[in-house]
C-alpha cells in the first residue's frame, strides 16, 4: 500500500514512522528543506498530559474581552484575523460550555496518556537523541484562588491517570532551587511527575533519519497543492504540478491543512494561533533550573533542554503572519525575569534565538485525526498547544486506523466527522 504524508513536522513524521512499521510504502512531501522547520521547530518542549485542558475553558469569552487591545496579553486578537475566523470562533465559544469542555478535557487527557505510553514503549527503544528529561512539569501559582482552582482540576484529571502532588512555596523551591528567589511571591505549586520534556526539532530530525533508514522516502522543497479525488476516493496529490499517485494520503500540514483538504471538498476547522519562544544558553547561570516550569499566572513556560533554556508562551490570532513582533518578544523576556529574576540579568539578547510559530488549533481544542468522508484521505492536525505531547500517540493512532482498522483509542472521538453533529 502506497501512502503519501504531507508535512514533515511532529505529526507527519510520527505517522510516517508507524505506517512504515505496518509495512506501508511511505513518501513524505515537505515544502521546507528539512524536517521540523515550521511549528515543530522551537516549541515549549513539554510533553504534558497535565496540560490537557483546551484553551476554551468556561468563561474564556470574558477573559478574551478583558485582554482585547493589550500588547502584553496572553491572548491577543488582531482585527485583521477576524473575518476569516467567524465560524471557527463561534464553534470555539460553543465548546466552552462546561459539559463540552469537560468532554474535550477527557479526550485530550486520554490521548496524552496514550501518547506518553507510545513514547515509552515504541519510541524510547530507538534511543533518539533529543535532550529528553523526566523531571515532570511544575506549575506555579501566585494567588490562593489560582492554586485552589488548579488543585481541583488536577484532582479531576486523576481519573485519567494524571498523577500530581500539591506543594507549598517552600516545597516548590526545594524541588526547583532556581525558583527560591520568587518563592515568597508564590501561593504554591503542583508537580506532575509523569510529564516528559525534550527538544521537538531534534526529535524530528532524528526520527526522520531513522525513518529514511527503514525505507521512508522524503521529498523536501516540494509543495503539495491539491489532493486528487476520483469517484469519492483519493487518487494522489499534485506536487509542484506533477501528479503523485497513492492509495492513501495523510494531511499533516498543520494550519495549512484546511486549504489542501478543501481541494478534496472537505472543510477542516483549523486556525493558526501564533506563539513565541526564546532559546538561550545557560552556561553562565549560577543556579541552573532542571524542572520544566509553567507559571500559570503569567501564562509562560520555561523548559531546560540540555544546556539551553526555552521560554515559550503567548497566543495571538494574527492569521498566517509569521513576523516576529517586537512587543511580543519583549513580553517573553519580561516573563522570564518574573520567573528567574536573578539569573535573567545574565541573559544577553544577542545570544538568544527568538522564534515564532503557528499552532494549528481546532475549535474544540482536540486534534483532528483519522478518516474523512473521502476514501483513503486521512488527517493528523489541529493539536494546537499540545502537538508535541500528542505526536507519538496521534501518529500511531492514525497509522493503526489506516492499516489495521483497529485503534487503541476510539478514533471517532478525534475524527473530522464530529463537527457534523
Ligand atoms: C510557542 C509554542 C510553544 C509550544 N509548546 C508546546 C509544548 O510545550 N508542548 C506541546 O505539546 N506542544 C507545544 N506546542 C505545539 C506544537 O509545537 C505543535 O502543535 C506541533 O509542532 C504541530 O506539529 P505539526 O506537525 O502539526 O506542524 P508543523 O511542525 O508545522 O509541520 C507541518 C509541516 O507541513 C509542511 N507543509 C505545510 N503545507 C505544505 C504543503 N502544501 N506542501 C508541503 N508541505 C507543507 C510545513 O512546511 C511543515 O513542515 C507549541 C507551539 C508553539 C507555537
Short mmCIF file of C-alpha atoms and ligand atoms in Angstrom, two decimals:
data_model
loop_
_atom_site.label_atom_id
_atom_site.label_comp_id
_atom_site.label_asym_id
_atom_site.label_seq_id
_atom_site.Cartn_x
_atom_site.Cartn_y
_atom_site.Cartn_z
CA UNK A 1 0.00 0.00 0.00
CA UNK A 2 1.48 3.34 -1.06
CA UNK A 3 0.82 6.30 1.25
CA UNK A 4 1.81 9.94 0.87
CA UNK A 5 2.18 12.01 4.05
CA UNK A 6 2.15 15.78 3.53
CA UNK A 7 4.22 17.56 6.20
CA UNK A 8 7.46 16.62 7.99
CA UNK A 9 6.64 18.13 11.37
CA UNK A 10 5.95 16.17 14.56
CA UNK A 11 2.61 14.79 13.40
CA UNK A 12 3.64 13.87 9.85
CA UNK A 13 6.82 12.14 10.99
CA UNK A 14 5.29 10.02 13.74
CA UNK A 15 2.51 8.99 11.34
CA UNK A 16 5.06 8.08 8.64
CA UNK A 17 7.09 6.04 11.15
CA UNK A 18 4.18 3.93 12.35
CA UNK A 19 2.86 3.48 8.80
CA UNK A 20 6.26 2.12 7.78
CA UNK A 21 6.26 -0.28 10.76
CA UNK A 22 2.95 -1.61 9.41
CA UNK A 23 4.70 -2.30 6.10
CA UNK A 24 3.37 0.62 4.05
CA UNK A 25 5.38 2.17 1.24
CA UNK A 26 5.59 5.75 2.59
CA UNK A 27 6.60 9.01 0.92
CA UNK A 28 6.76 12.29 2.88
CA UNK A 29 6.29 15.53 0.93
CA UNK A 30 7.61 18.65 2.66
CA UNK A 31 7.94 22.18 1.29
CA UNK A 32 10.85 23.12 3.57
CA UNK A 33 14.45 21.93 3.12
CA UNK A 34 14.29 19.53 6.09
CA UNK A 35 12.10 18.23 8.94
CA UNK A 36 10.53 20.43 11.65
CA UNK A 37 11.32 23.84 10.22
CA UNK A 38 7.87 25.28 10.97
CA UNK A 39 5.72 24.86 14.12
CA UNK A 40 7.75 21.93 15.46
CA UNK A 41 10.96 23.98 15.36
CA UNK A 42 11.21 25.60 18.81
CA UNK A 43 8.12 24.87 20.88
CA UNK A 44 7.85 24.81 24.68
CA UNK A 45 9.50 21.38 24.85
CA UNK A 46 6.96 19.79 27.18
CA UNK A 47 5.07 16.54 26.70
CA UNK A 48 2.50 17.16 29.34
CA UNK A 49 -0.64 15.13 29.96
CA UNK A 50 -1.13 17.59 32.83
CA UNK A 51 -1.92 20.38 30.34
CA UNK A 52 -4.71 18.54 28.54
CA UNK A 53 -7.25 21.29 29.06
CA UNK A 54 -8.34 23.03 25.85
CA UNK A 55 -7.90 26.81 25.91
CA UNK A 56 -11.63 27.44 25.62
CA UNK A 57 -12.44 26.83 29.26
CA UNK A 58 -15.75 28.17 30.61
CA UNK A 59 -15.50 31.97 30.84
CA UNK A 60 -12.96 32.29 28.01
CA UNK A 61 -15.15 34.86 26.22
CA UNK A 62 -14.96 37.31 29.13
CA UNK A 63 -11.24 36.67 29.57
CA UNK A 64 -10.64 37.42 25.89
CA UNK A 65 -12.70 40.62 26.15
CA UNK A 66 -10.64 41.84 29.11
CA UNK A 67 -7.42 41.24 27.13
CA UNK A 68 -8.60 42.98 23.93
CA UNK A 69 -6.09 45.51 22.59
CA UNK A 70 -3.36 44.77 25.19
CA UNK A 71 0.01 44.05 23.52
CA UNK A 72 1.19 42.13 26.59
CA UNK A 73 -1.97 39.99 26.80
CA UNK A 74 -1.58 36.21 26.99
CA UNK A 75 -4.27 36.01 24.27
CA UNK A 76 -4.18 38.72 21.61
CA UNK A 77 -6.66 39.01 18.75
CA UNK A 78 -5.55 41.12 15.77
CA UNK A 79 -8.56 42.67 13.97
CA UNK A 80 -7.20 41.61 10.55
CA UNK A 81 -7.56 37.95 11.55
CA UNK A 82 -11.24 38.28 12.48
CA UNK A 83 -13.05 37.99 9.12
CA UNK A 84 -11.71 34.50 8.34
CA UNK A 85 -12.32 33.32 11.91
CA UNK A 86 -16.01 34.00 12.43
CA UNK A 87 -17.42 30.46 12.01
CA UNK A 88 -14.45 28.97 13.85
CA UNK A 89 -14.82 31.45 16.75
CA UNK A 90 -18.49 30.60 17.16
CA UNK A 91 -17.56 26.92 17.38
CA UNK A 92 -14.72 27.77 19.81
CA UNK A 93 -17.14 29.60 22.13
CA UNK A 94 -19.78 26.86 21.83
CA UNK A 95 -17.18 24.40 23.12
CA UNK A 96 -16.54 26.49 26.23
CA UNK A 97 -19.73 25.27 27.91
CA UNK A 98 -18.85 23.18 30.98
CA UNK A 99 -20.13 19.80 29.65
CA UNK A 100 -18.38 20.17 26.27
CA UNK A 101 -15.20 21.47 27.88
CA UNK A 102 -15.02 18.52 30.28
CA UNK A 103 -15.71 16.02 27.48
CA UNK A 104 -12.85 17.58 25.49
CA UNK A 105 -10.51 17.53 28.51
CA UNK A 106 -11.19 13.82 28.79
CA UNK A 107 -10.43 13.15 25.09
CA UNK A 108 -7.17 15.10 25.36
CA UNK A 109 -6.13 13.54 28.66
CA UNK A 110 -6.70 10.02 27.32
CA UNK A 111 -4.77 10.75 24.12
CA UNK A 112 -1.93 12.42 26.07
CA UNK A 113 -1.67 9.47 28.46
CA UNK A 114 -1.68 7.07 25.50
CA UNK A 115 0.91 9.20 23.74
CA UNK A 116 3.34 9.06 26.67
CA UNK A 117 2.89 5.27 26.73
CA UNK A 118 3.63 5.08 22.99
CA UNK A 119 6.71 7.25 23.53
CA UNK A 120 7.94 4.93 26.27
CA UNK A 121 7.11 1.62 24.59
CA UNK A 122 7.70 2.27 20.89
CA UNK A 123 9.98 5.30 20.51
CA UNK A 124 12.25 5.22 23.58
CA UNK A 125 13.86 1.94 22.37
CA UNK A 126 15.13 3.84 19.28
CA UNK A 127 17.26 5.99 21.66
CA UNK A 128 16.75 9.11 19.55
CA UNK A 129 18.91 11.99 20.86
CA UNK A 130 16.55 14.87 21.76
CA UNK A 131 17.54 16.06 25.27
CA UNK A 132 14.78 14.01 26.81
CA UNK A 133 14.31 14.57 30.56
CA UNK A 134 11.91 13.03 33.06
CA UNK A 135 11.55 15.69 35.76
CA UNK A 136 7.81 16.14 35.17
CA UNK A 137 6.22 19.59 34.99
CA UNK A 138 5.95 22.05 37.87
CA UNK A 139 3.09 24.54 37.69
CA UNK A 140 3.40 27.57 39.94
CA UNK A 141 0.66 29.90 41.17
CA UNK A 142 0.71 33.41 42.57
CA UNK A 143 -2.71 33.64 44.24
CA UNK A 144 -4.57 31.27 46.57
CA UNK A 145 -7.60 31.30 44.25
CA UNK A 146 -5.48 30.17 41.23
CA UNK A 147 -3.92 27.37 43.27
CA UNK A 148 -7.29 26.25 44.57
CA UNK A 149 -8.89 26.10 41.09
CA UNK A 150 -5.86 24.27 39.69
CA UNK A 151 -5.82 21.72 42.51
CA UNK A 152 -9.48 20.92 41.90
CA UNK A 153 -8.77 20.50 38.18
CA UNK A 154 -5.75 18.26 38.89
CA UNK A 155 -7.92 16.11 41.16
CA UNK A 156 -10.44 15.72 38.35
CA UNK A 157 -7.66 14.64 35.95
CA UNK A 158 -6.53 11.92 38.34
CA UNK A 159 -9.42 9.91 36.83
CA UNK A 160 -7.42 9.89 33.56
CA UNK A 161 -4.24 8.64 35.26
CA UNK A 162 -2.63 12.08 35.59
CA UNK A 163 -0.78 11.91 38.93
CA UNK A 164 0.07 15.08 40.83
CA UNK A 165 1.48 16.39 44.08
CA UNK A 166 0.39 19.73 45.59
CA UNK A 167 3.30 21.73 47.07
CA UNK A 168 3.58 24.79 49.27
CA UNK A 169 6.00 27.56 48.26
CA UNK A 170 8.90 26.10 50.29
CA UNK A 171 8.42 22.68 48.73
CA UNK A 172 8.36 24.33 45.26
CA UNK A 173 11.77 25.87 45.97
CA UNK A 174 13.08 22.53 47.29
CA UNK A 175 12.01 20.78 44.07
CA UNK A 176 13.40 23.55 41.84
CA UNK A 177 16.02 25.59 43.78
CA UNK A 178 16.23 28.09 40.88
CA UNK A 179 12.78 29.31 41.97
CA UNK A 180 13.94 30.19 45.52
CA UNK A 181 14.22 33.96 44.76
CA UNK A 182 10.49 34.12 43.88
CA UNK A 183 9.20 31.57 46.41
CA UNK A 184 7.86 34.37 48.65
CA UNK A 185 5.60 35.53 45.76
CA UNK A 186 4.03 32.08 45.27
CA UNK A 187 0.89 30.62 46.77
CA UNK A 188 2.23 27.17 45.88
CA UNK A 189 2.64 24.75 43.02
CA UNK A 190 1.60 21.42 41.60
CA UNK A 191 4.12 18.87 40.38
CA UNK A 192 3.11 16.41 37.68
CA UNK A 193 5.82 13.75 37.88
CA UNK A 194 4.89 11.75 34.77
CA UNK A 195 5.32 14.55 32.24
CA UNK A 196 8.37 14.48 29.97
CA UNK A 197 10.36 17.17 28.17
CA UNK A 198 12.62 17.30 25.13
CA UNK A 199 13.63 19.23 22.04
CA UNK A 200 10.95 18.66 19.37
CA UNK A 201 13.13 19.66 16.44
CA UNK A 202 15.97 17.35 17.44
CA UNK A 203 13.41 14.57 17.93
CA UNK A 204 12.04 15.19 14.43
CA UNK A 205 15.47 15.28 12.82
CA UNK A 206 16.46 12.02 14.49
CA UNK A 207 13.13 10.33 13.71
CA UNK A 208 13.31 11.45 10.06
CA UNK A 209 16.81 9.96 9.81
CA UNK A 210 15.58 6.70 11.32
CA UNK A 211 12.55 6.65 9.00
CA UNK A 212 14.80 7.14 5.97
CA UNK A 213 16.97 4.26 7.18
CA UNK A 214 13.96 1.93 7.33
CA UNK A 215 12.72 2.88 3.87
CA UNK A 216 10.55 6.00 4.12
CA UNK A 217 11.18 8.33 1.15
CA UNK A 218 11.48 12.09 1.84
CA UNK A 219 10.92 14.67 -0.84
CA UNK A 220 11.90 18.10 0.51
CA UNK A 221 11.34 21.50 -1.07
CA UNK A 222 8.19 20.23 -2.76
CA UNK A 223 4.83 21.93 -2.45
CA UNK A 224 1.67 19.82 -2.34
CA UNK A 225 -1.00 21.93 -4.00
CA UNK A 226 -4.03 19.67 -4.40
CA UNK A 227 -5.48 16.36 -3.31
CA UNK A 228 -6.73 14.42 -6.32
CA UNK A 229 -10.03 12.59 -5.81
CA UNK A 230 -11.65 10.17 -8.27
CA UNK A 231 -15.16 8.84 -7.62
CA UNK A 232 -15.09 9.59 -3.88
CA UNK A 233 -11.65 8.00 -3.32
CA UNK A 234 -8.25 9.60 -3.12
CA UNK A 235 -6.02 9.09 -6.15
CA UNK A 236 -2.95 11.04 -5.12
CA UNK A 237 -1.53 14.51 -4.65
CA UNK A 238 -0.42 17.22 -7.06
CA UNK A 239 3.16 18.11 -6.13
CA UNK A 240 4.76 21.04 -7.93
CA UNK A 241 2.32 20.50 -10.79
CA UNK A 242 3.03 16.78 -11.08
CA UNK A 243 0.59 14.01 -10.07
CA UNK A 244 1.88 11.60 -7.40
CA UNK A 245 -0.34 8.55 -7.18
CA UNK A 246 -1.14 6.93 -3.83
CA UNK A 247 -3.62 4.54 -2.24
CA UNK A 248 -3.78 6.78 0.82
CA UNK A 249 -2.91 10.38 1.69
CA UNK A 250 -2.36 11.81 5.18
CA UNK A 251 -2.55 15.59 5.51
CA UNK A 252 -0.31 16.65 8.41
CA UNK A 253 0.33 20.17 7.16
CA UNK A 254 -0.65 21.93 10.41
CA UNK A 255 -2.53 25.22 9.78
CA UNK A 256 -2.17 24.75 6.02
CA UNK A 257 -4.19 21.52 6.06
CA UNK A 258 -7.59 23.23 5.52
CA UNK A 259 -6.51 24.67 2.15
CA UNK A 260 -5.33 21.25 0.93
CA UNK A 261 -8.38 19.45 2.32
CA UNK A 262 -10.64 21.99 0.61
CA UNK A 263 -9.30 20.80 -2.74
CA UNK A 264 -10.88 17.43 -1.87
CA UNK A 265 -14.14 19.11 -0.85
CA UNK A 266 -13.56 18.88 2.92
CA UNK A 267 -13.96 21.67 5.45
CA UNK A 268 -11.34 21.29 8.20
CA UNK A 269 -11.81 23.81 11.02
CA UNK A 270 -8.23 24.69 11.96
CA UNK A 271 -6.92 28.21 12.62
CA UNK A 272 -3.32 29.34 13.17
CA UNK A 273 -2.59 30.63 16.68
CA UNK A 274 0.75 32.37 16.80
CA UNK A 275 3.14 31.71 19.68
CA UNK A 276 6.66 32.84 20.51
CA UNK A 277 9.74 31.32 22.08
CA UNK A 278 13.26 32.26 23.13
CA UNK A 279 16.13 29.81 23.35
CA UNK A 280 19.04 30.92 25.48
CA UNK A 281 22.28 29.42 26.73
CA UNK A 282 22.52 28.75 30.48
CA UNK A 283 26.30 28.21 30.53
CA UNK A 284 26.98 31.12 32.92
CA UNK A 285 23.90 30.69 35.14
CA UNK A 286 24.84 30.02 38.75
CA UNK A 287 21.68 28.12 39.62
CA UNK A 288 20.56 26.25 36.52
CA UNK A 289 16.91 25.15 36.53
CA UNK A 290 16.27 21.49 35.79
CA UNK A 291 12.48 21.14 36.08
CA UNK A 292 10.16 22.50 33.34
CA UNK A 293 8.00 25.22 34.92
CA UNK A 294 4.69 26.73 33.86
CA UNK A 295 3.80 30.00 35.55
CA UNK A 296 0.01 29.89 35.32
CA UNK A 297 -0.38 33.49 36.46
CA UNK A 298 1.76 34.92 33.67
CA UNK A 299 0.98 32.19 31.08
CA UNK A 300 4.65 31.45 30.47
CA UNK A 301 6.60 28.20 30.26
CA UNK A 302 10.31 27.70 30.83
CA UNK A 303 11.89 24.41 29.92
CA UNK A 304 15.53 23.33 30.28
CA UNK A 305 16.73 21.48 27.17
CA UNK A 306 20.25 20.30 27.90
CA UNK A 307 22.46 23.38 28.31
CA UNK A 308 19.76 25.70 26.98
CA UNK A 309 16.57 27.16 28.36
CA UNK A 310 13.44 27.50 26.23
CA UNK A 311 10.96 30.21 27.20
CA UNK A 312 7.59 29.95 25.46
CA UNK A 313 4.20 31.48 25.67
CA UNK A 314 1.50 33.84 24.49
CA UNK A 315 -1.17 33.26 21.88
CA UNK A 316 -2.09 35.58 19.09
CA UNK A 317 -4.76 35.32 16.42
CA UNK A 318 -2.98 37.10 13.57
CA UNK A 319 -3.77 34.93 10.56
CA UNK A 320 -0.73 33.41 8.83
CA UNK A 321 1.58 36.28 9.77
CA UNK A 322 4.88 34.78 10.97
CA UNK A 323 6.80 38.03 11.53
CA UNK A 324 8.45 38.49 14.92
CA UNK A 325 6.65 41.31 16.71
CA UNK A 326 9.00 43.22 18.99
CA UNK A 327 6.41 43.86 21.73
CA UNK A 328 5.54 40.15 21.97
CA UNK A 329 9.22 39.13 22.09
CA UNK A 330 9.92 41.70 24.80
CA UNK A 331 6.98 40.29 26.69
CA UNK A 332 8.75 36.90 26.82
CA UNK A 333 11.95 38.45 28.24
CA UNK A 334 9.77 40.17 30.88
CA UNK A 335 8.07 36.87 31.74
CA UNK A 336 11.46 35.19 32.11
CA UNK A 337 12.52 37.96 34.50
CA UNK A 338 9.44 37.32 36.66
CA UNK A 339 10.28 33.63 36.99
CA UNK A 340 14.10 33.78 37.27
CA UNK A 341 14.78 37.44 38.20
CA UNK A 342 18.42 36.97 39.26
CA UNK A 343 19.63 34.66 36.52
CA UNK A 344 17.73 36.52 33.78
CA UNK A 345 20.04 39.52 34.37
CA UNK A 346 22.82 37.45 32.80
CA UNK A 347 20.84 36.97 29.58
CA UNK A 348 22.25 38.79 26.58
CA UNK A 349 19.76 39.19 23.81
CA UNK A 350 22.35 38.71 21.07
CA UNK A 351 22.90 35.15 22.34
CA UNK A 352 19.20 34.23 22.23
CA UNK A 353 17.26 32.68 19.39
CA UNK A 354 13.88 34.38 19.01
CA UNK A 355 11.21 32.44 17.17
CA UNK A 356 7.54 32.39 16.32
CA UNK A 357 5.31 29.55 15.09
CA UNK A 358 1.67 28.90 14.28
CA UNK A 359 -0.15 26.39 16.45
CA UNK A 360 -2.78 24.56 14.36
CA UNK A 361 -5.86 24.93 16.57
CA UNK A 362 -9.23 23.18 16.29
CA UNK A 363 -12.31 24.90 17.74
CA UNK A 364 -12.85 22.29 20.47
CA UNK A 365 -9.16 22.08 21.43
CA UNK A 366 -8.88 18.41 20.38
CA UNK A 367 -6.76 17.20 17.44
CA UNK A 368 -8.45 16.21 14.18
CA UNK A 369 -7.26 12.79 13.09
CA UNK A 370 -8.00 9.76 11.03
CA UNK A 371 -10.59 9.03 8.36
CA UNK A 372 -12.60 11.53 6.36
CA UNK A 373 -15.57 11.34 4.02
CA UNK A 374 -13.11 10.86 1.12
CA UNK A 375 -11.98 7.23 0.99
CA UNK A 376 -8.22 6.99 1.56
CA UNK A 377 -7.83 10.60 2.76
CA UNK A 378 -6.73 10.98 6.39
CA UNK A 379 -5.88 13.89 8.67
CA UNK A 380 -3.46 14.47 11.52
CA UNK A 381 -3.65 18.11 12.53
CA UNK A 382 -5.28 20.60 14.90
CA UNK A 383 -3.35 19.61 18.02
CA UNK A 384 -2.85 23.26 18.96
CA UNK A 385 -0.77 23.79 22.10
CA UNK A 386 -0.41 20.01 22.56
CA UNK A 387 1.17 18.82 19.32
CA UNK A 388 4.43 17.64 20.90
CA UNK A 389 2.55 15.87 23.68
CA UNK A 390 0.17 14.13 21.29
CA UNK A 391 2.53 13.35 18.38
CA UNK A 392 3.62 9.82 19.40
CA UNK A 393 0.06 8.69 20.21
CA UNK A 394 -1.62 10.52 17.33
CA UNK A 395 0.90 9.14 14.82
CA UNK A 396 0.27 5.58 15.97
CA UNK A 397 -3.49 6.05 16.14
CA UNK A 398 -3.71 7.33 12.56
CA UNK A 399 -1.35 4.65 11.22
CA UNK A 400 -3.34 1.90 13.00
CA UNK A 401 -6.57 3.38 11.65
CA UNK A 402 -5.23 3.22 8.10
CA UNK A 403 -3.50 -0.15 8.21
CA UNK A 404 -5.39 -2.20 10.77
CA UNK A 405 -8.84 -0.61 11.04
CA UNK A 406 -8.45 -1.13 14.79
CA UNK A 407 -7.18 1.55 17.15
CA UNK A 408 -6.34 1.54 20.84
CA UNK A 409 -8.46 4.66 21.46
CA UNK A 410 -11.89 5.31 19.89
CA UNK A 411 -10.97 7.00 16.61
CA UNK A 412 -14.45 8.57 16.25
CA UNK A 413 -13.64 10.87 19.22
CA UNK A 414 -10.94 12.54 17.14
CA UNK A 415 -12.39 12.31 13.62
CA UNK A 416 -13.40 15.26 11.45
CA UNK A 417 -16.97 13.91 11.37
CA UNK A 418 -17.55 15.06 14.98
CA UNK A 419 -18.04 18.60 13.65
CA UNK A 420 -21.04 17.43 11.57
CA UNK A 421 -23.05 16.77 14.74
C1 LIG B 1 5.29 28.85 21.08
C2 LIG B 1 4.80 27.43 21.03
C3 LIG B 1 5.01 26.60 22.13
C4 LIG B 1 4.54 25.29 22.11
N1 LIG B 1 4.81 24.47 23.16
C5 LIG B 1 4.36 23.19 23.16
C6 LIG B 1 4.66 22.32 24.25
O1 LIG B 1 5.39 22.67 25.18
N2 LIG B 1 4.12 21.07 24.23
C7 LIG B 1 3.31 20.64 23.22
O2 LIG B 1 2.81 19.52 23.30
N3 LIG B 1 3.08 21.41 22.14
C8 LIG B 1 3.57 22.68 22.08
N4 LIG B 1 3.32 23.49 21.02
C9 LIG B 1 2.52 22.96 19.91
C10 LIG B 1 3.31 22.10 18.93
O3 LIG B 1 4.58 22.66 18.69
C11 LIG B 1 2.53 21.97 17.63
O4 LIG B 1 1.22 21.51 17.89
C12 LIG B 1 3.23 20.99 16.68
O5 LIG B 1 4.55 21.40 16.42
C13 LIG B 1 2.47 20.90 15.37
O6 LIG B 1 3.15 19.96 14.59
P1 LIG B 1 2.66 19.69 13.10
O7 LIG B 1 3.41 18.54 12.60
O8 LIG B 1 1.17 19.65 13.08
O9 LIG B 1 3.05 21.05 12.35
P2 LIG B 1 4.42 21.52 11.67
O10 LIG B 1 5.57 21.22 12.50
O11 LIG B 1 4.21 22.94 11.24
O12 LIG B 1 4.51 20.59 10.39
C14 LIG B 1 3.70 20.77 9.27
C15 LIG B 1 4.61 20.71 8.05
O13 LIG B 1 3.82 20.74 6.87
C16 LIG B 1 4.54 21.44 5.89
N5 LIG B 1 3.60 21.91 4.87
C17 LIG B 1 2.53 22.72 5.05
N6 LIG B 1 1.87 22.88 3.91
C18 LIG B 1 2.52 22.15 2.97
C19 LIG B 1 2.32 21.91 1.59
N7 LIG B 1 1.27 22.44 0.94
N8 LIG B 1 3.18 21.10 0.93
C20 LIG B 1 4.24 20.53 1.58
N9 LIG B 1 4.50 20.73 2.89
C21 LIG B 1 3.63 21.52 3.58
C22 LIG B 1 5.20 22.57 6.64
O14 LIG B 1 6.32 23.09 5.98
C23 LIG B 1 5.56 21.90 7.96
O15 LIG B 1 6.88 21.44 8.00
C24 LIG B 1 3.80 24.81 20.98
C25 LIG B 1 3.61 25.62 19.87
C26 LIG B 1 4.11 26.93 19.89
C27 LIG B 1 3.92 27.79 18.67
#
